């Protein structure tokens, strides 16, 4: 299948600090399954460019990341996507979608909402779509029934073996280069972002991390992290690394 992921959609082109590592991970999972993958950084592209690239790629599956801060733009983007590729399977994920899946269905014509970290869910979802399996058997998603009600499937456990997740597929972005991003002030450019662990043992009232990543702290092996760092420096030209972990220490 042709699989497309869009993150951080914005009305106009911008220069983000870092590429959206979340959909780069998802793209790697889809690529490993043998699908043709296209990734779009919505902040770097803008809505007009996103629309043109969707038309050209004609995806069978579209995944859109929704944060609370950009939810209105996501609603507009989903409406555009439905006009351009009405038969594509549209899944929405990310922090806002995970916390408020009913809100996603109220504002968009999404086919499904992915709740929480999406790598394992995506693998099962793509397999189910391609082979006509029952989506209700997939843990960790929300679906809209024929009568319009929204129901959640059984909850899914967090991914424990993070080394099982392939490295982010940055090559899925068109003409990708870390030089297209601002990075972090004070660090040598280009700067690459790395996630070495997930989850946080705290549950601060002002932070939604636990709701998405869980309260159990999970980490990659040192060897796995070092392999990615070597790849980023030697093959992708990174001169500095920024750790994205919620609870690195």
Coordinates of N, CA and C in Angstrom, one line a residue:
X1 N 0.8 -1.2 0.0 CA 0.0 0.0 0.0 C 0.9 1.3 0.0
X2 N 0.3 2.3 -0.4 CA 0.9 3.6 -0.3 C 0.5 4.3 1.0
X3 N 1.5 4.5 1.8 CA 1.3 5.0 3.2 C 1.9 6.4 3.4
X4 N 1.1 7.3 3.8 CA 1.5 8.7 4.0 C 1.3 9.2 5.4
X5 N 2.3 9.9 6.0 CA 2.2 10.5 7.3 C 2.4 11.9 7.3
X6 N 1.6 12.7 8.0 CA 1.7 14.2 8.1 C 1.7 14.6 9.5
X7 N 2.7 15.4 9.9 CA 2.8 15.9 11.2 C 3.0 17.4 11.2
X8 N 2.5 18.1 12.3 CA 2.6 19.5 12.5 C 2.2 20.4 11.3
X9 N 0.9 20.1 10.8 CA 0.5 20.9 9.7 C 0.4 22.4 10.1
X10 N 0.8 23.3 9.2 CA 0.7 24.7 9.5 C 0.1 25.4 8.2
X11 N -0.5 26.5 8.4 CA -1.1 27.2 7.2 C 0.0 27.7 6.3
X12 N 1.1 28.1 6.8 CA 2.2 28.6 5.9 C 3.5 27.9 6.3
X13 N 4.5 28.0 5.3 CA 5.8 27.3 5.6 C 6.5 28.0 6.7
X14 N 7.2 27.2 7.5 CA 8.0 27.7 8.6 C 9.3 27.0 8.6
X15 N 10.2 27.3 9.6 CA 11.4 26.6 9.8 C 11.4 26.0 11.2
X16 N 11.0 24.8 11.3 CA 10.9 24.2 12.7 C 12.3 23.9 13.2
X17 N 12.3 23.7 14.5 CA 13.6 23.4 15.2 C 14.1 22.0 14.8
X18 N 13.2 21.0 14.7 CA 13.6 19.6 14.4 C 12.5 19.0 13.5
X19 N 12.9 18.0 12.8 CA 11.9 17.2 12.0 C 11.0 16.4 13.0
X20 N 9.8 16.1 12.6 CA 8.9 15.3 13.4 C 9.3 13.9 13.5
X21 N 10.0 13.6 14.6 CA 10.6 12.3 14.8 C 9.5 11.2 15.0
X22 N 8.3 11.6 15.4 CA 7.2 10.6 15.6 C 6.8 9.9 14.4
X23 N 6.5 10.7 13.3 CA 6.1 10.1 12.1 C 7.3 9.4 11.3
X24 N 8.5 9.8 11.7 CA 9.7 9.2 11.1 C 9.8 7.7 11.7
X25 N 9.4 7.6 12.9 CA 9.4 6.2 13.5 C 8.3 5.4 12.8
X26 N 7.1 6.0 12.7 CA 6.0 5.3 12.1 C 6.3 4.9 10.6
X27 N 7.0 5.8 9.9 CA 7.4 5.5 8.5 C 8.3 4.4 8.5
X28 N 9.2 4.2 9.4 CA 10.2 3.1 9.5 C 9.4 1.8 9.7
X29 N 8.4 1.8 10.5 CA 7.6 0.6 10.7 C 6.9 0.2 9.4
X30 N 6.2 1.2 8.8 CA 5.5 0.9 7.5 C 6.5 0.4 6.4
X31 N 7.6 1.0 6.3 CA 8.6 0.6 5.4 C 9.1 -0.9 5.6
X32 N 9.3 -1.2 6.9 CA 9.7 -2.6 7.2 C 8.7 -3.6 6.8
X33 N 7.4 -3.2 6.8 CA 6.3 -4.1 6.3 C 6.2 -4.2 4.8
X34 N 7.0 -3.4 4.1 CA 7.0 -3.5 2.7 C 6.1 -2.5 2.0
X35 N 5.6 -1.5 2.7 CA 4.8 -0.4 2.1 C 5.6 0.7 1.5
X36 N 5.0 1.4 0.5 CA 5.7 2.6 0.0 C 5.3 3.8 0.9
X37 N 6.3 4.4 1.4 CA 6.1 5.4 2.4 C 6.5 6.8 2.0
X38 N 5.6 7.8 2.4 CA 5.9 9.2 2.1 C 5.6 9.9 3.4
X39 N 6.6 10.8 3.9 CA 6.4 11.6 5.1 C 6.4 13.1 4.7
X40 N 5.6 13.8 5.4 CA 5.5 15.2 5.2 C 5.5 16.0 6.5
X41 N 6.5 16.9 6.6 CA 6.6 17.8 7.8 C 5.7 18.9 7.4
X42 N 4.5 19.0 8.0 CA 3.6 20.0 7.7 C 4.0 21.4 8.0
X43 N 4.9 21.6 9.0 CA 5.4 22.9 9.4 C 6.4 23.4 8.3
X44 N 7.2 22.5 7.8 CA 8.1 22.9 6.7 C 7.5 23.1 5.4
X45 N 6.3 22.4 5.2 CA 5.7 22.5 3.9 C 4.6 23.5 3.8
X46 N 3.6 23.5 4.7 CA 2.4 24.4 4.6 C 1.3 23.6 3.9
X47 N 0.1 24.1 4.1 CA -1.1 23.4 3.7 C -1.1 23.3 2.1
X48 N -0.8 24.3 1.4 CA -0.9 24.3 0.0 C 0.1 23.2 -0.6
X49 N 1.3 23.2 -0.1 CA 2.3 22.2 -0.6 C 1.8 20.8 -0.2
X50 N 1.3 20.6 1.0 CA 0.8 19.3 1.5 C -0.3 18.8 0.5
X51 N -1.2 19.6 0.1 CA -2.3 19.2 -0.8 C -1.7 18.7 -2.1
X52 N -0.8 19.5 -2.6 CA -0.2 19.1 -3.9 C 0.6 17.7 -3.8
X53 N 1.3 17.5 -2.7 CA 2.0 16.3 -2.6 C 1.1 15.1 -2.3
X54 N 0.0 15.3 -1.6 CA -1.0 14.2 -1.4 C -1.6 13.8 -2.8
X55 N -1.9 14.8 -3.6 CA -2.5 14.5 -4.9 C -1.5 13.6 -5.7
X56 N -0.2 14.0 -5.7 CA 0.8 13.3 -6.5 C 1.0 11.9 -6.0
X57 N 1.0 11.7 -4.7 CA 1.3 10.4 -4.1 C 0.1 9.5 -4.1
X58 N -1.1 10.0 -4.0 CA -2.4 9.2 -4.0 C -2.3 8.0 -3.0
X59 N -2.2 8.3 -1.7 CA -2.1 7.3 -0.7 C -3.3 6.4 -0.4
X60 N -3.1 5.2 0.0 CA -4.1 4.3 0.4 C -4.4 4.5 1.9
X61 N -3.4 4.9 2.7 CA -3.5 5.2 4.1 C -2.9 6.5 4.5
X62 N -3.5 7.3 5.3 CA -3.0 8.6 5.7 C -3.0 8.6 7.3
X63 N -1.9 8.9 7.9 CA -1.9 9.1 9.3 C -1.5 10.6 9.6
X64 N -2.3 11.3 10.4 CA -2.1 12.7 10.8 C -1.9 12.8 12.3
X65 N -0.9 13.5 12.7 CA -0.6 13.8 14.1 C -1.3 15.0 14.5
X66 N -2.0 14.9 15.7 CA -2.8 16.1 16.2 C -2.3 16.5 17.6
X67 N -1.8 17.7 17.7 CA -1.5 18.3 19.0 C -2.6 19.2 19.4
X68 N -2.8 19.5 20.6 CA -3.9 20.4 21.0 C -3.7 21.8 20.4
X69 N -2.4 22.3 20.4 CA -2.2 23.6 19.9 C -2.5 23.8 18.4
X70 N -2.4 22.7 17.6 CA -2.7 22.9 16.2 C -3.9 22.2 15.7
X71 N -4.8 21.9 16.6 CA -6.0 21.1 16.3 C -6.9 21.7 15.2
X72 N -7.1 23.0 15.2 CA -7.9 23.7 14.2 C -7.3 23.5 12.8
X73 N -6.0 23.5 12.7 CA -5.4 23.3 11.4 C -5.5 21.8 11.0
X74 N -5.5 20.9 11.9 CA -5.7 19.5 11.6 C -7.1 19.3 11.1
X75 N -8.1 19.9 11.7 CA -9.5 19.8 11.2 C -9.6 20.2 9.8
X76 N -9.0 21.4 9.5 CA -9.0 21.8 8.1 C -8.3 20.9 7.1
X77 N -7.1 20.4 7.6 CA -6.3 19.5 6.8 C -7.1 18.2 6.5
X78 N -7.8 17.7 7.5 CA -8.5 16.4 7.3 C -9.7 16.6 6.3
X79 N -10.3 17.8 6.3 CA -11.4 18.1 5.4 C -10.8 18.1 3.9
X80 N -9.6 18.7 3.8 CA -9.0 18.8 2.5 C -8.6 17.4 2.0
X81 N -8.1 16.6 2.9 CA -7.7 15.2 2.5 C -8.8 14.4 2.1
X82 N -10.0 14.6 2.7 CA -11.2 13.9 2.3 C -11.6 14.2 0.9
X83 N -11.4 15.5 0.5 CA -11.8 15.9 -0.8 C -10.8 15.4 -1.9
X84 N -9.5 15.4 -1.5 CA -8.5 15.0 -2.5 C -8.5 13.4 -2.7
X85 N -8.5 12.7 -1.6 CA -8.4 11.2 -1.6 C -9.5 10.7 -0.8
X86 N -10.7 10.7 -1.2 CA -11.9 10.3 -0.4 C -11.9 8.9 0.0
X87 N -11.2 8.0 -0.7 CA -11.2 6.6 -0.4 C -10.1 6.1 0.5
X88 N -9.2 7.0 0.9 CA -8.0 6.7 1.7 C -8.5 6.4 3.1
X89 N -7.8 5.5 3.8 CA -8.1 5.3 5.2 C -7.4 6.4 6.0
X90 N -8.1 7.1 6.8 CA -7.6 8.3 7.5 C -7.5 8.0 9.0
X91 N -6.3 7.9 9.6 CA -6.1 7.7 11.0 C -5.5 8.9 11.6
X92 N -5.9 9.3 12.8 CA -5.4 10.4 13.5 C -4.8 10.0 14.8
X93 N -3.6 10.4 15.1 CA -3.0 10.1 16.4 C -2.3 11.3 17.0
X94 N -1.5 11.0 18.0 CA -0.8 12.1 18.7 C -1.4 12.4 20.0
X95 N -0.8 13.4 20.8 CA -1.3 13.7 22.1 C -2.8 14.1 22.3
X96 N -3.2 15.0 21.4 CA -4.6 15.4 21.5 C -5.6 14.3 21.2
X97 N -5.3 13.6 20.1 CA -6.1 12.5 19.7 C -6.2 11.4 20.7
X98 N -5.0 11.1 21.4 CA -5.0 10.1 22.4 C -5.8 10.4 23.7
X99 N -5.8 11.7 24.0 CA -6.6 12.1 25.2 C -8.1 12.3 24.9
X100 N -8.4 12.8 23.7 CA -9.8 13.1 23.3 C -10.2 12.5 22.0
X101 N -10.2 11.2 21.8 CA -10.5 10.6 20.5 C -11.9 11.0 20.1
X102 N -12.9 11.2 21.0 CA -14.2 11.6 20.6 C -14.2 12.9 19.9
X103 N -13.3 13.8 20.4 CA -13.2 15.1 19.7 C -12.8 15.0 18.3
X104 N -11.9 14.1 18.0 CA -11.4 13.9 16.6 C -12.5 13.5 15.7
X105 N -13.3 12.6 16.2 CA -14.5 12.1 15.4 C -15.5 13.2 15.2
X106 N -15.7 14.1 16.2 CA -16.6 15.1 16.1 C -16.2 16.2 15.1
X107 N -14.9 16.3 14.9 CA -14.4 17.4 14.0 C -13.9 16.9 12.7
X108 N -13.7 15.6 12.5 CA -13.2 15.1 11.3 C -13.9 13.9 10.8
X109 N -13.6 13.4 9.6 CA -14.2 12.1 9.1 C -13.1 11.0 9.2
X110 N -12.4 11.0 10.3 CA -11.3 10.0 10.5 C -11.9 8.6 10.5
X111 N -11.2 7.7 10.0 CA -11.6 6.3 10.0 C -11.3 5.6 11.3
X112 N -10.2 6.1 12.0 CA -9.8 5.5 13.3 C -8.9 6.5 14.0
X113 N -8.8 6.4 15.3 CA -7.9 7.2 16.2 C -7.0 6.3 16.9
X114 N -5.7 6.5 16.8 CA -4.7 5.7 17.5 C -4.4 6.4 18.8
X115 N -4.5 5.6 19.9 CA -4.3 6.1 21.3 C -3.0 5.7 21.8
X116 N -2.1 6.7 22.1 CA -0.8 6.4 22.7 C 0.2 6.2 21.6
X117 N 1.4 5.6 22.0 CA 2.4 5.3 21.1 C 2.0 4.4 20.0
X118 N 2.4 4.7 18.7 CA 1.7 4.0 17.6 C 2.4 3.0 16.8
X119 N 3.6 2.7 17.1 CA 4.4 1.8 16.3 C 3.7 0.4 16.1
X120 N 3.4 -0.3 17.3 CA 2.8 -1.6 17.2 C 1.4 -1.5 16.7
X121 N 0.7 -0.5 17.1 CA -0.7 -0.4 16.6 C -0.7 -0.2 15.1
X122 N 0.2 0.6 14.6 CA 0.3 0.9 13.1 C 0.5 -0.4 12.4
X123 N 1.5 -1.2 12.8 CA 1.8 -2.5 12.1 C 0.5 -3.3 12.0
X124 N -0.2 -3.4 13.1 CA -1.4 -4.3 13.1 C -2.5 -3.6 12.2
X125 N -2.6 -2.3 12.3 CA -3.6 -1.6 11.5 C -3.4 -1.7 10.0
X126 N -2.2 -1.6 9.6 CA -1.9 -1.7 8.2 C -2.2 -3.1 7.7
X127 N -1.8 -4.1 8.5 CA -2.0 -5.5 8.1 C -3.5 -5.8 8.0
X128 N -4.3 -5.2 9.0 CA -5.7 -5.5 9.0 C -6.4 -4.8 7.8
X129 N -6.0 -3.6 7.4 CA -6.6 -2.9 6.3 C -6.2 -3.7 5.0
X130 N -5.0 -4.1 4.9 CA -4.6 -4.8 3.6 C -5.2 -6.1 3.5
X131 N -5.5 -6.8 4.6 CA -6.0 -8.2 4.5 C -7.4 -8.3 4.9
X132 N -8.1 -7.2 5.1 CA -9.6 -7.3 5.4 C -9.9 -7.8 6.8
X133 N -9.0 -7.6 7.8 CA -9.3 -8.1 9.1 C -10.2 -7.2 9.9
X134 N -10.7 -7.6 11.0 CA -11.6 -6.9 11.8 C -10.8 -5.9 12.7
X135 N -11.0 -4.6 12.4 CA -10.2 -3.5 13.1 C -10.6 -3.5 14.6
X136 N -11.7 -4.0 15.0 CA -12.1 -4.0 16.4 C -11.2 -4.9 17.2
X137 N -10.5 -5.8 16.6 CA -9.6 -6.7 17.3 C -8.3 -6.1 17.7
X138 N -8.0 -4.9 17.1 CA -6.7 -4.2 17.4 C -6.8 -3.4 18.7
X139 N -6.0 -3.7 19.6 CA -6.0 -3.0 20.9 C -5.4 -1.6 20.7
X140 N -6.0 -0.6 21.4 CA -5.4 0.7 21.5 C -5.9 1.7 20.4
X141 N -7.1 1.5 19.9 CA -7.6 2.4 18.9 C -9.1 2.8 19.3
X142 N -9.6 3.8 18.6 CA -11.0 4.2 18.8 C -11.6 4.2 17.4
X143 N -12.8 3.7 17.3 CA -13.5 3.5 16.0 C -14.9 4.1 16.1
X144 N -15.4 4.6 15.0 CA -16.8 5.1 14.9 C -17.7 4.0 14.3
X145 N -18.7 3.7 15.0 CA -19.7 2.6 14.5 C -20.6 3.2 13.5
X146 N -21.3 2.3 12.8 CA -22.2 2.7 11.8 C -23.3 3.6 12.2
X147 N -23.7 3.5 13.5 CA -24.7 4.4 14.0 C -24.2 5.8 14.6
X148 N -22.8 5.9 14.4 CA -22.2 7.2 14.7 C -21.6 7.3 16.1
X149 N -21.8 6.3 16.9 CA -21.2 6.3 18.3 C -19.7 5.9 18.2
X150 N -18.9 6.4 19.2 CA -17.5 6.2 19.2 C -17.2 5.2 20.3
X151 N -16.4 4.1 20.0 CA -16.0 3.1 20.9 C -14.6 2.9 20.9
X152 N -14.0 2.6 22.1 CA -12.6 2.3 22.1 C -12.4 0.7 22.2
X153 N -11.4 0.2 21.6 CA -11.1 -1.2 21.7 C -10.3 -1.4 23.0
X154 N -10.0 -2.6 23.3 CA -9.3 -2.9 24.6 C -8.0 -2.1 24.6
X155 N -7.6 -1.7 25.8 CA -6.3 -0.9 26.0 C -5.1 -1.8 25.6
X156 N -4.0 -1.1 25.2 CA -2.8 -1.8 24.8 C -1.7 -1.4 25.8
X157 N -0.9 -2.4 26.1 CA 0.3 -2.2 27.0 C 1.3 -1.3 26.3
X158 N 2.2 -0.6 27.0 CA 3.2 0.1 26.4 C 4.3 -0.8 25.8
X159 N 5.0 -0.3 24.8 CA 6.1 -1.1 24.2 C 7.3 -1.2 25.2
X160 N 7.6 -2.4 25.6 CA 8.7 -2.5 26.6 C 10.1 -2.6 25.9
X161 N 10.2 -3.4 24.8 CA 11.4 -3.6 24.1 C 11.6 -2.5 23.1
X162 N 12.1 -1.4 23.5 CA 12.2 -0.2 22.5 C 13.2 -0.5 21.4
X163 N 14.2 -1.4 21.7 CA 15.1 -1.8 20.6 C 14.5 -2.4 19.4
X164 N 13.3 -2.9 19.6 CA 12.6 -3.6 18.5 C 12.0 -2.6 17.5
X165 N 12.0 -1.3 17.8 CA 11.5 -0.3 16.9 C 12.7 0.2 16.0
X166 N 12.5 0.2 14.7 CA 13.5 0.6 13.8 C 13.8 2.1 13.9
X167 N 15.0 2.5 13.5 CA 15.4 3.9 13.6 C 14.5 4.7 12.7
X168 N 14.3 6.0 13.1 CA 13.5 6.9 12.3 C 13.9 6.9 10.8
X169 N 12.8 6.9 10.0 CA 13.0 6.8 8.5 C 13.0 8.3 7.9
X170 N 14.1 9.0 8.2 CA 14.1 10.4 7.7 C 14.1 10.5 6.2
X171 N 14.6 9.4 5.6 CA 14.7 9.4 4.1 C 13.3 9.5 3.5
X172 N 12.3 9.2 4.2 CA 10.9 9.3 3.7 C 10.4 10.7 3.5
X173 N 11.1 11.7 4.1 CA 10.8 13.1 3.8 C 11.4 13.6 2.5
X174 N 10.7 14.4 1.7 CA 11.2 14.8 0.4 C 12.5 15.7 0.6
X175 N 13.6 15.3 -0.1 CA 14.8 16.1 -0.1 C 15.2 16.4 1.3
X176 N 15.2 15.4 2.2 CA 15.5 15.6 3.6 C 16.9 16.0 3.9
X177 N 17.1 17.0 4.8 CA 18.4 17.4 5.4 C 18.1 18.0 6.7
X178 N 18.9 17.7 7.7 CA 18.9 18.4 9.0 C 19.2 19.8 8.9
X179 N 19.8 20.2 7.8 CA 20.2 21.6 7.6 C 18.9 22.5 7.3
X180 N 17.8 21.9 7.0 CA 16.6 22.6 6.8 C 15.9 23.1 8.1
X181 N 16.5 22.7 9.2 CA 15.9 23.0 10.5 C 16.8 23.8 11.4
X182 N 16.2 24.6 12.3 CA 17.0 25.5 13.1 C 17.8 24.8 14.2
X183 N 17.3 23.7 14.7 CA 18.0 23.0 15.8 C 17.8 23.8 17.0
X184 N 18.8 23.6 18.0 CA 18.7 24.3 19.2 C 19.8 25.4 19.3
X185 N 19.5 26.6 19.7 CA 20.5 27.7 19.7 C 21.6 27.3 20.6
X186 N 22.8 27.5 20.1 CA 24.0 27.2 20.9 C 24.7 25.9 20.5
X187 N 23.9 25.0 19.8 CA 24.5 23.7 19.4 C 24.9 23.8 18.0
X188 N 26.0 23.2 17.6 CA 26.5 23.2 16.2 C 25.4 22.6 15.3
X189 N 25.2 23.3 14.2 CA 24.3 22.8 13.2 C 25.0 22.0 12.1
X190 N 24.3 21.0 11.5 CA 22.9 20.6 11.8 C 22.8 19.7 13.1
X191 N 21.7 19.8 13.7 CA 21.4 19.1 15.0 C 20.3 18.0 14.7
X192 N 20.6 16.8 15.2 CA 19.6 15.7 15.1 C 19.0 15.5 16.5
X193 N 17.7 15.1 16.6 CA 17.1 14.7 17.8 C 17.0 13.2 18.0
X194 N 17.2 12.8 19.2 CA 17.2 11.3 19.5 C 16.3 11.1 20.8
X195 N 15.6 10.0 20.7 CA 14.8 9.6 21.9 C 15.4 8.3 22.4
X196 N 15.9 8.4 23.6 CA 16.6 7.2 24.2 C 15.7 6.4 25.2
X197 N 14.6 7.1 25.6 CA 13.7 6.4 26.6 C 12.3 7.0 26.5
X198 N 11.4 6.3 27.0 CA 10.0 6.7 27.0 C 9.4 6.5 28.4
X199 N 8.4 7.4 28.7 CA 7.7 7.2 30.0 C 8.4 8.1 31.0
X200 N 7.6 8.4 32.0 CA 8.1 9.3 33.1 C 7.5 8.8 34.4
X201 N 8.4 8.7 35.5 CA 7.9 8.2 36.7 C 7.1 9.2 37.5
X202 N 7.1 10.4 37.1 CA 6.4 11.5 37.8 C 5.0 11.7 37.1
X203 N 4.2 12.4 37.7 CA 2.8 12.7 37.1 C 2.5 14.2 37.4
X204 N 3.2 15.1 36.9 CA 3.0 16.5 37.2 C 1.7 17.0 36.6
X205 N 1.0 17.9 37.4 CA -0.3 18.3 37.0 C -0.3 19.1 35.7
X206 N 0.8 19.7 35.4 CA 0.9 20.6 34.2 C 1.3 19.9 33.0
X207 N 1.6 18.6 33.1 CA 2.2 17.8 32.0 C 1.4 16.7 31.6
X208 N 1.2 16.4 30.3 CA 0.4 15.3 29.8 C 1.2 14.1 29.3
X209 N 2.5 14.1 29.6 CA 3.4 13.0 29.1 C 2.9 11.7 29.6
X210 N 2.6 11.5 30.8 CA 2.2 10.2 31.4 C 0.9 9.7 30.6
X211 N 0.0 10.6 30.3 CA -1.2 10.1 29.6 C -0.9 9.5 28.2
X212 N 0.3 9.9 27.6 CA 0.6 9.4 26.3 C 1.7 8.3 26.4
X213 N 2.7 8.5 27.1 CA 3.8 7.6 27.2 C 3.8 6.6 28.3
X214 N 2.9 6.9 29.3 CA 2.8 6.0 30.5 C 3.8 6.4 31.6
X215 N 3.5 5.8 32.8 CA 4.3 6.2 34.0 C 5.5 5.2 34.2
X216 N 5.6 4.1 33.4 CA 6.7 3.2 33.5 C 7.8 3.8 32.6
X217 N 9.0 4.0 33.2 CA 10.2 4.4 32.4 C 10.8 3.3 31.7
X218 N 10.9 3.4 30.4 CA 11.4 2.3 29.5 C 12.6 2.9 28.7
X219 N 13.6 2.1 28.5 CA 14.8 2.7 27.8 C 15.3 1.7 26.8
X220 N 16.0 2.3 25.8 CA 16.7 1.6 24.8 C 18.1 1.1 25.3
X221 N 18.7 0.1 24.7 CA 20.0 -0.3 25.2 C 21.0 0.7 24.7
X222 N 22.2 0.7 25.4 CA 23.2 1.7 25.0 C 23.7 1.4 23.6
X223 N 23.8 0.1 23.3 CA 24.3 -0.3 22.0 C 23.4 0.2 20.9
X224 N 22.1 0.1 21.1 CA 21.1 0.6 20.1 C 21.2 2.1 19.9
X225 N 21.3 2.8 21.0 CA 21.4 4.3 20.9 C 22.7 4.7 20.2
X226 N 23.8 4.0 20.5 CA 25.1 4.4 19.9 C 25.0 4.1 18.4
X227 N 24.4 3.0 18.0 CA 24.3 2.7 16.6 C 23.5 3.8 15.9
X228 N 22.5 4.3 16.5 CA 21.7 5.4 15.8 C 22.6 6.7 15.8
X229 N 23.3 7.0 16.8 CA 24.1 8.2 16.8 C 25.2 8.1 15.7
X230 N 25.8 6.9 15.6 CA 26.8 6.7 14.5 C 26.2 6.9 13.2
X231 N 24.9 6.4 13.0 CA 24.2 6.6 11.7 C 24.0 8.1 11.4
X232 N 23.5 8.8 12.4 CA 23.1 10.2 12.3 C 24.4 11.0 11.9
X233 N 25.5 10.7 12.6 CA 26.7 11.5 12.3 C 27.4 11.1 11.0
X234 N 27.6 9.8 10.8 CA 28.4 9.4 9.6 C 27.5 9.4 8.3
X235 N 26.3 9.1 8.4 CA 25.5 9.0 7.2 C 24.6 10.2 6.9
X236 N 24.2 10.9 8.0 CA 23.2 12.0 7.8 C 23.8 13.4 8.1
X237 N 25.1 13.4 8.5 CA 25.7 14.7 8.6 C 25.5 15.5 9.9
X238 N 24.9 14.9 10.9 CA 24.6 15.6 12.2 C 25.9 16.0 12.9
X239 N 26.0 17.2 13.4 CA 27.1 17.7 14.1 C 26.9 17.8 15.6
X240 N 25.6 17.7 16.0 CA 25.3 17.7 17.4 C 24.0 16.9 17.6
X241 N 23.8 16.5 18.9 CA 22.6 15.6 19.2 C 21.8 16.3 20.3
X242 N 20.5 16.3 20.2 CA 19.6 16.8 21.2 C 18.7 15.7 21.7
X243 N 18.8 15.4 23.0 CA 18.0 14.3 23.6 C 16.6 14.8 23.9
X244 N 15.6 14.1 23.3 CA 14.2 14.5 23.5 C 13.5 13.8 24.7
X245 N 14.2 13.0 25.4 CA 13.5 12.3 26.5 C 12.8 13.2 27.5
X246 N 11.7 12.7 28.0 CA 11.0 13.4 29.1 C 11.8 13.2 30.4
X247 N 12.5 12.1 30.6 CA 13.1 11.8 31.9 C 14.5 11.1 31.6
X248 N 15.4 11.8 31.0 CA 16.6 11.3 30.5 C 17.5 10.7 31.7
X249 N 17.5 11.4 32.8 CA 18.4 11.0 33.9 C 17.7 10.1 34.9

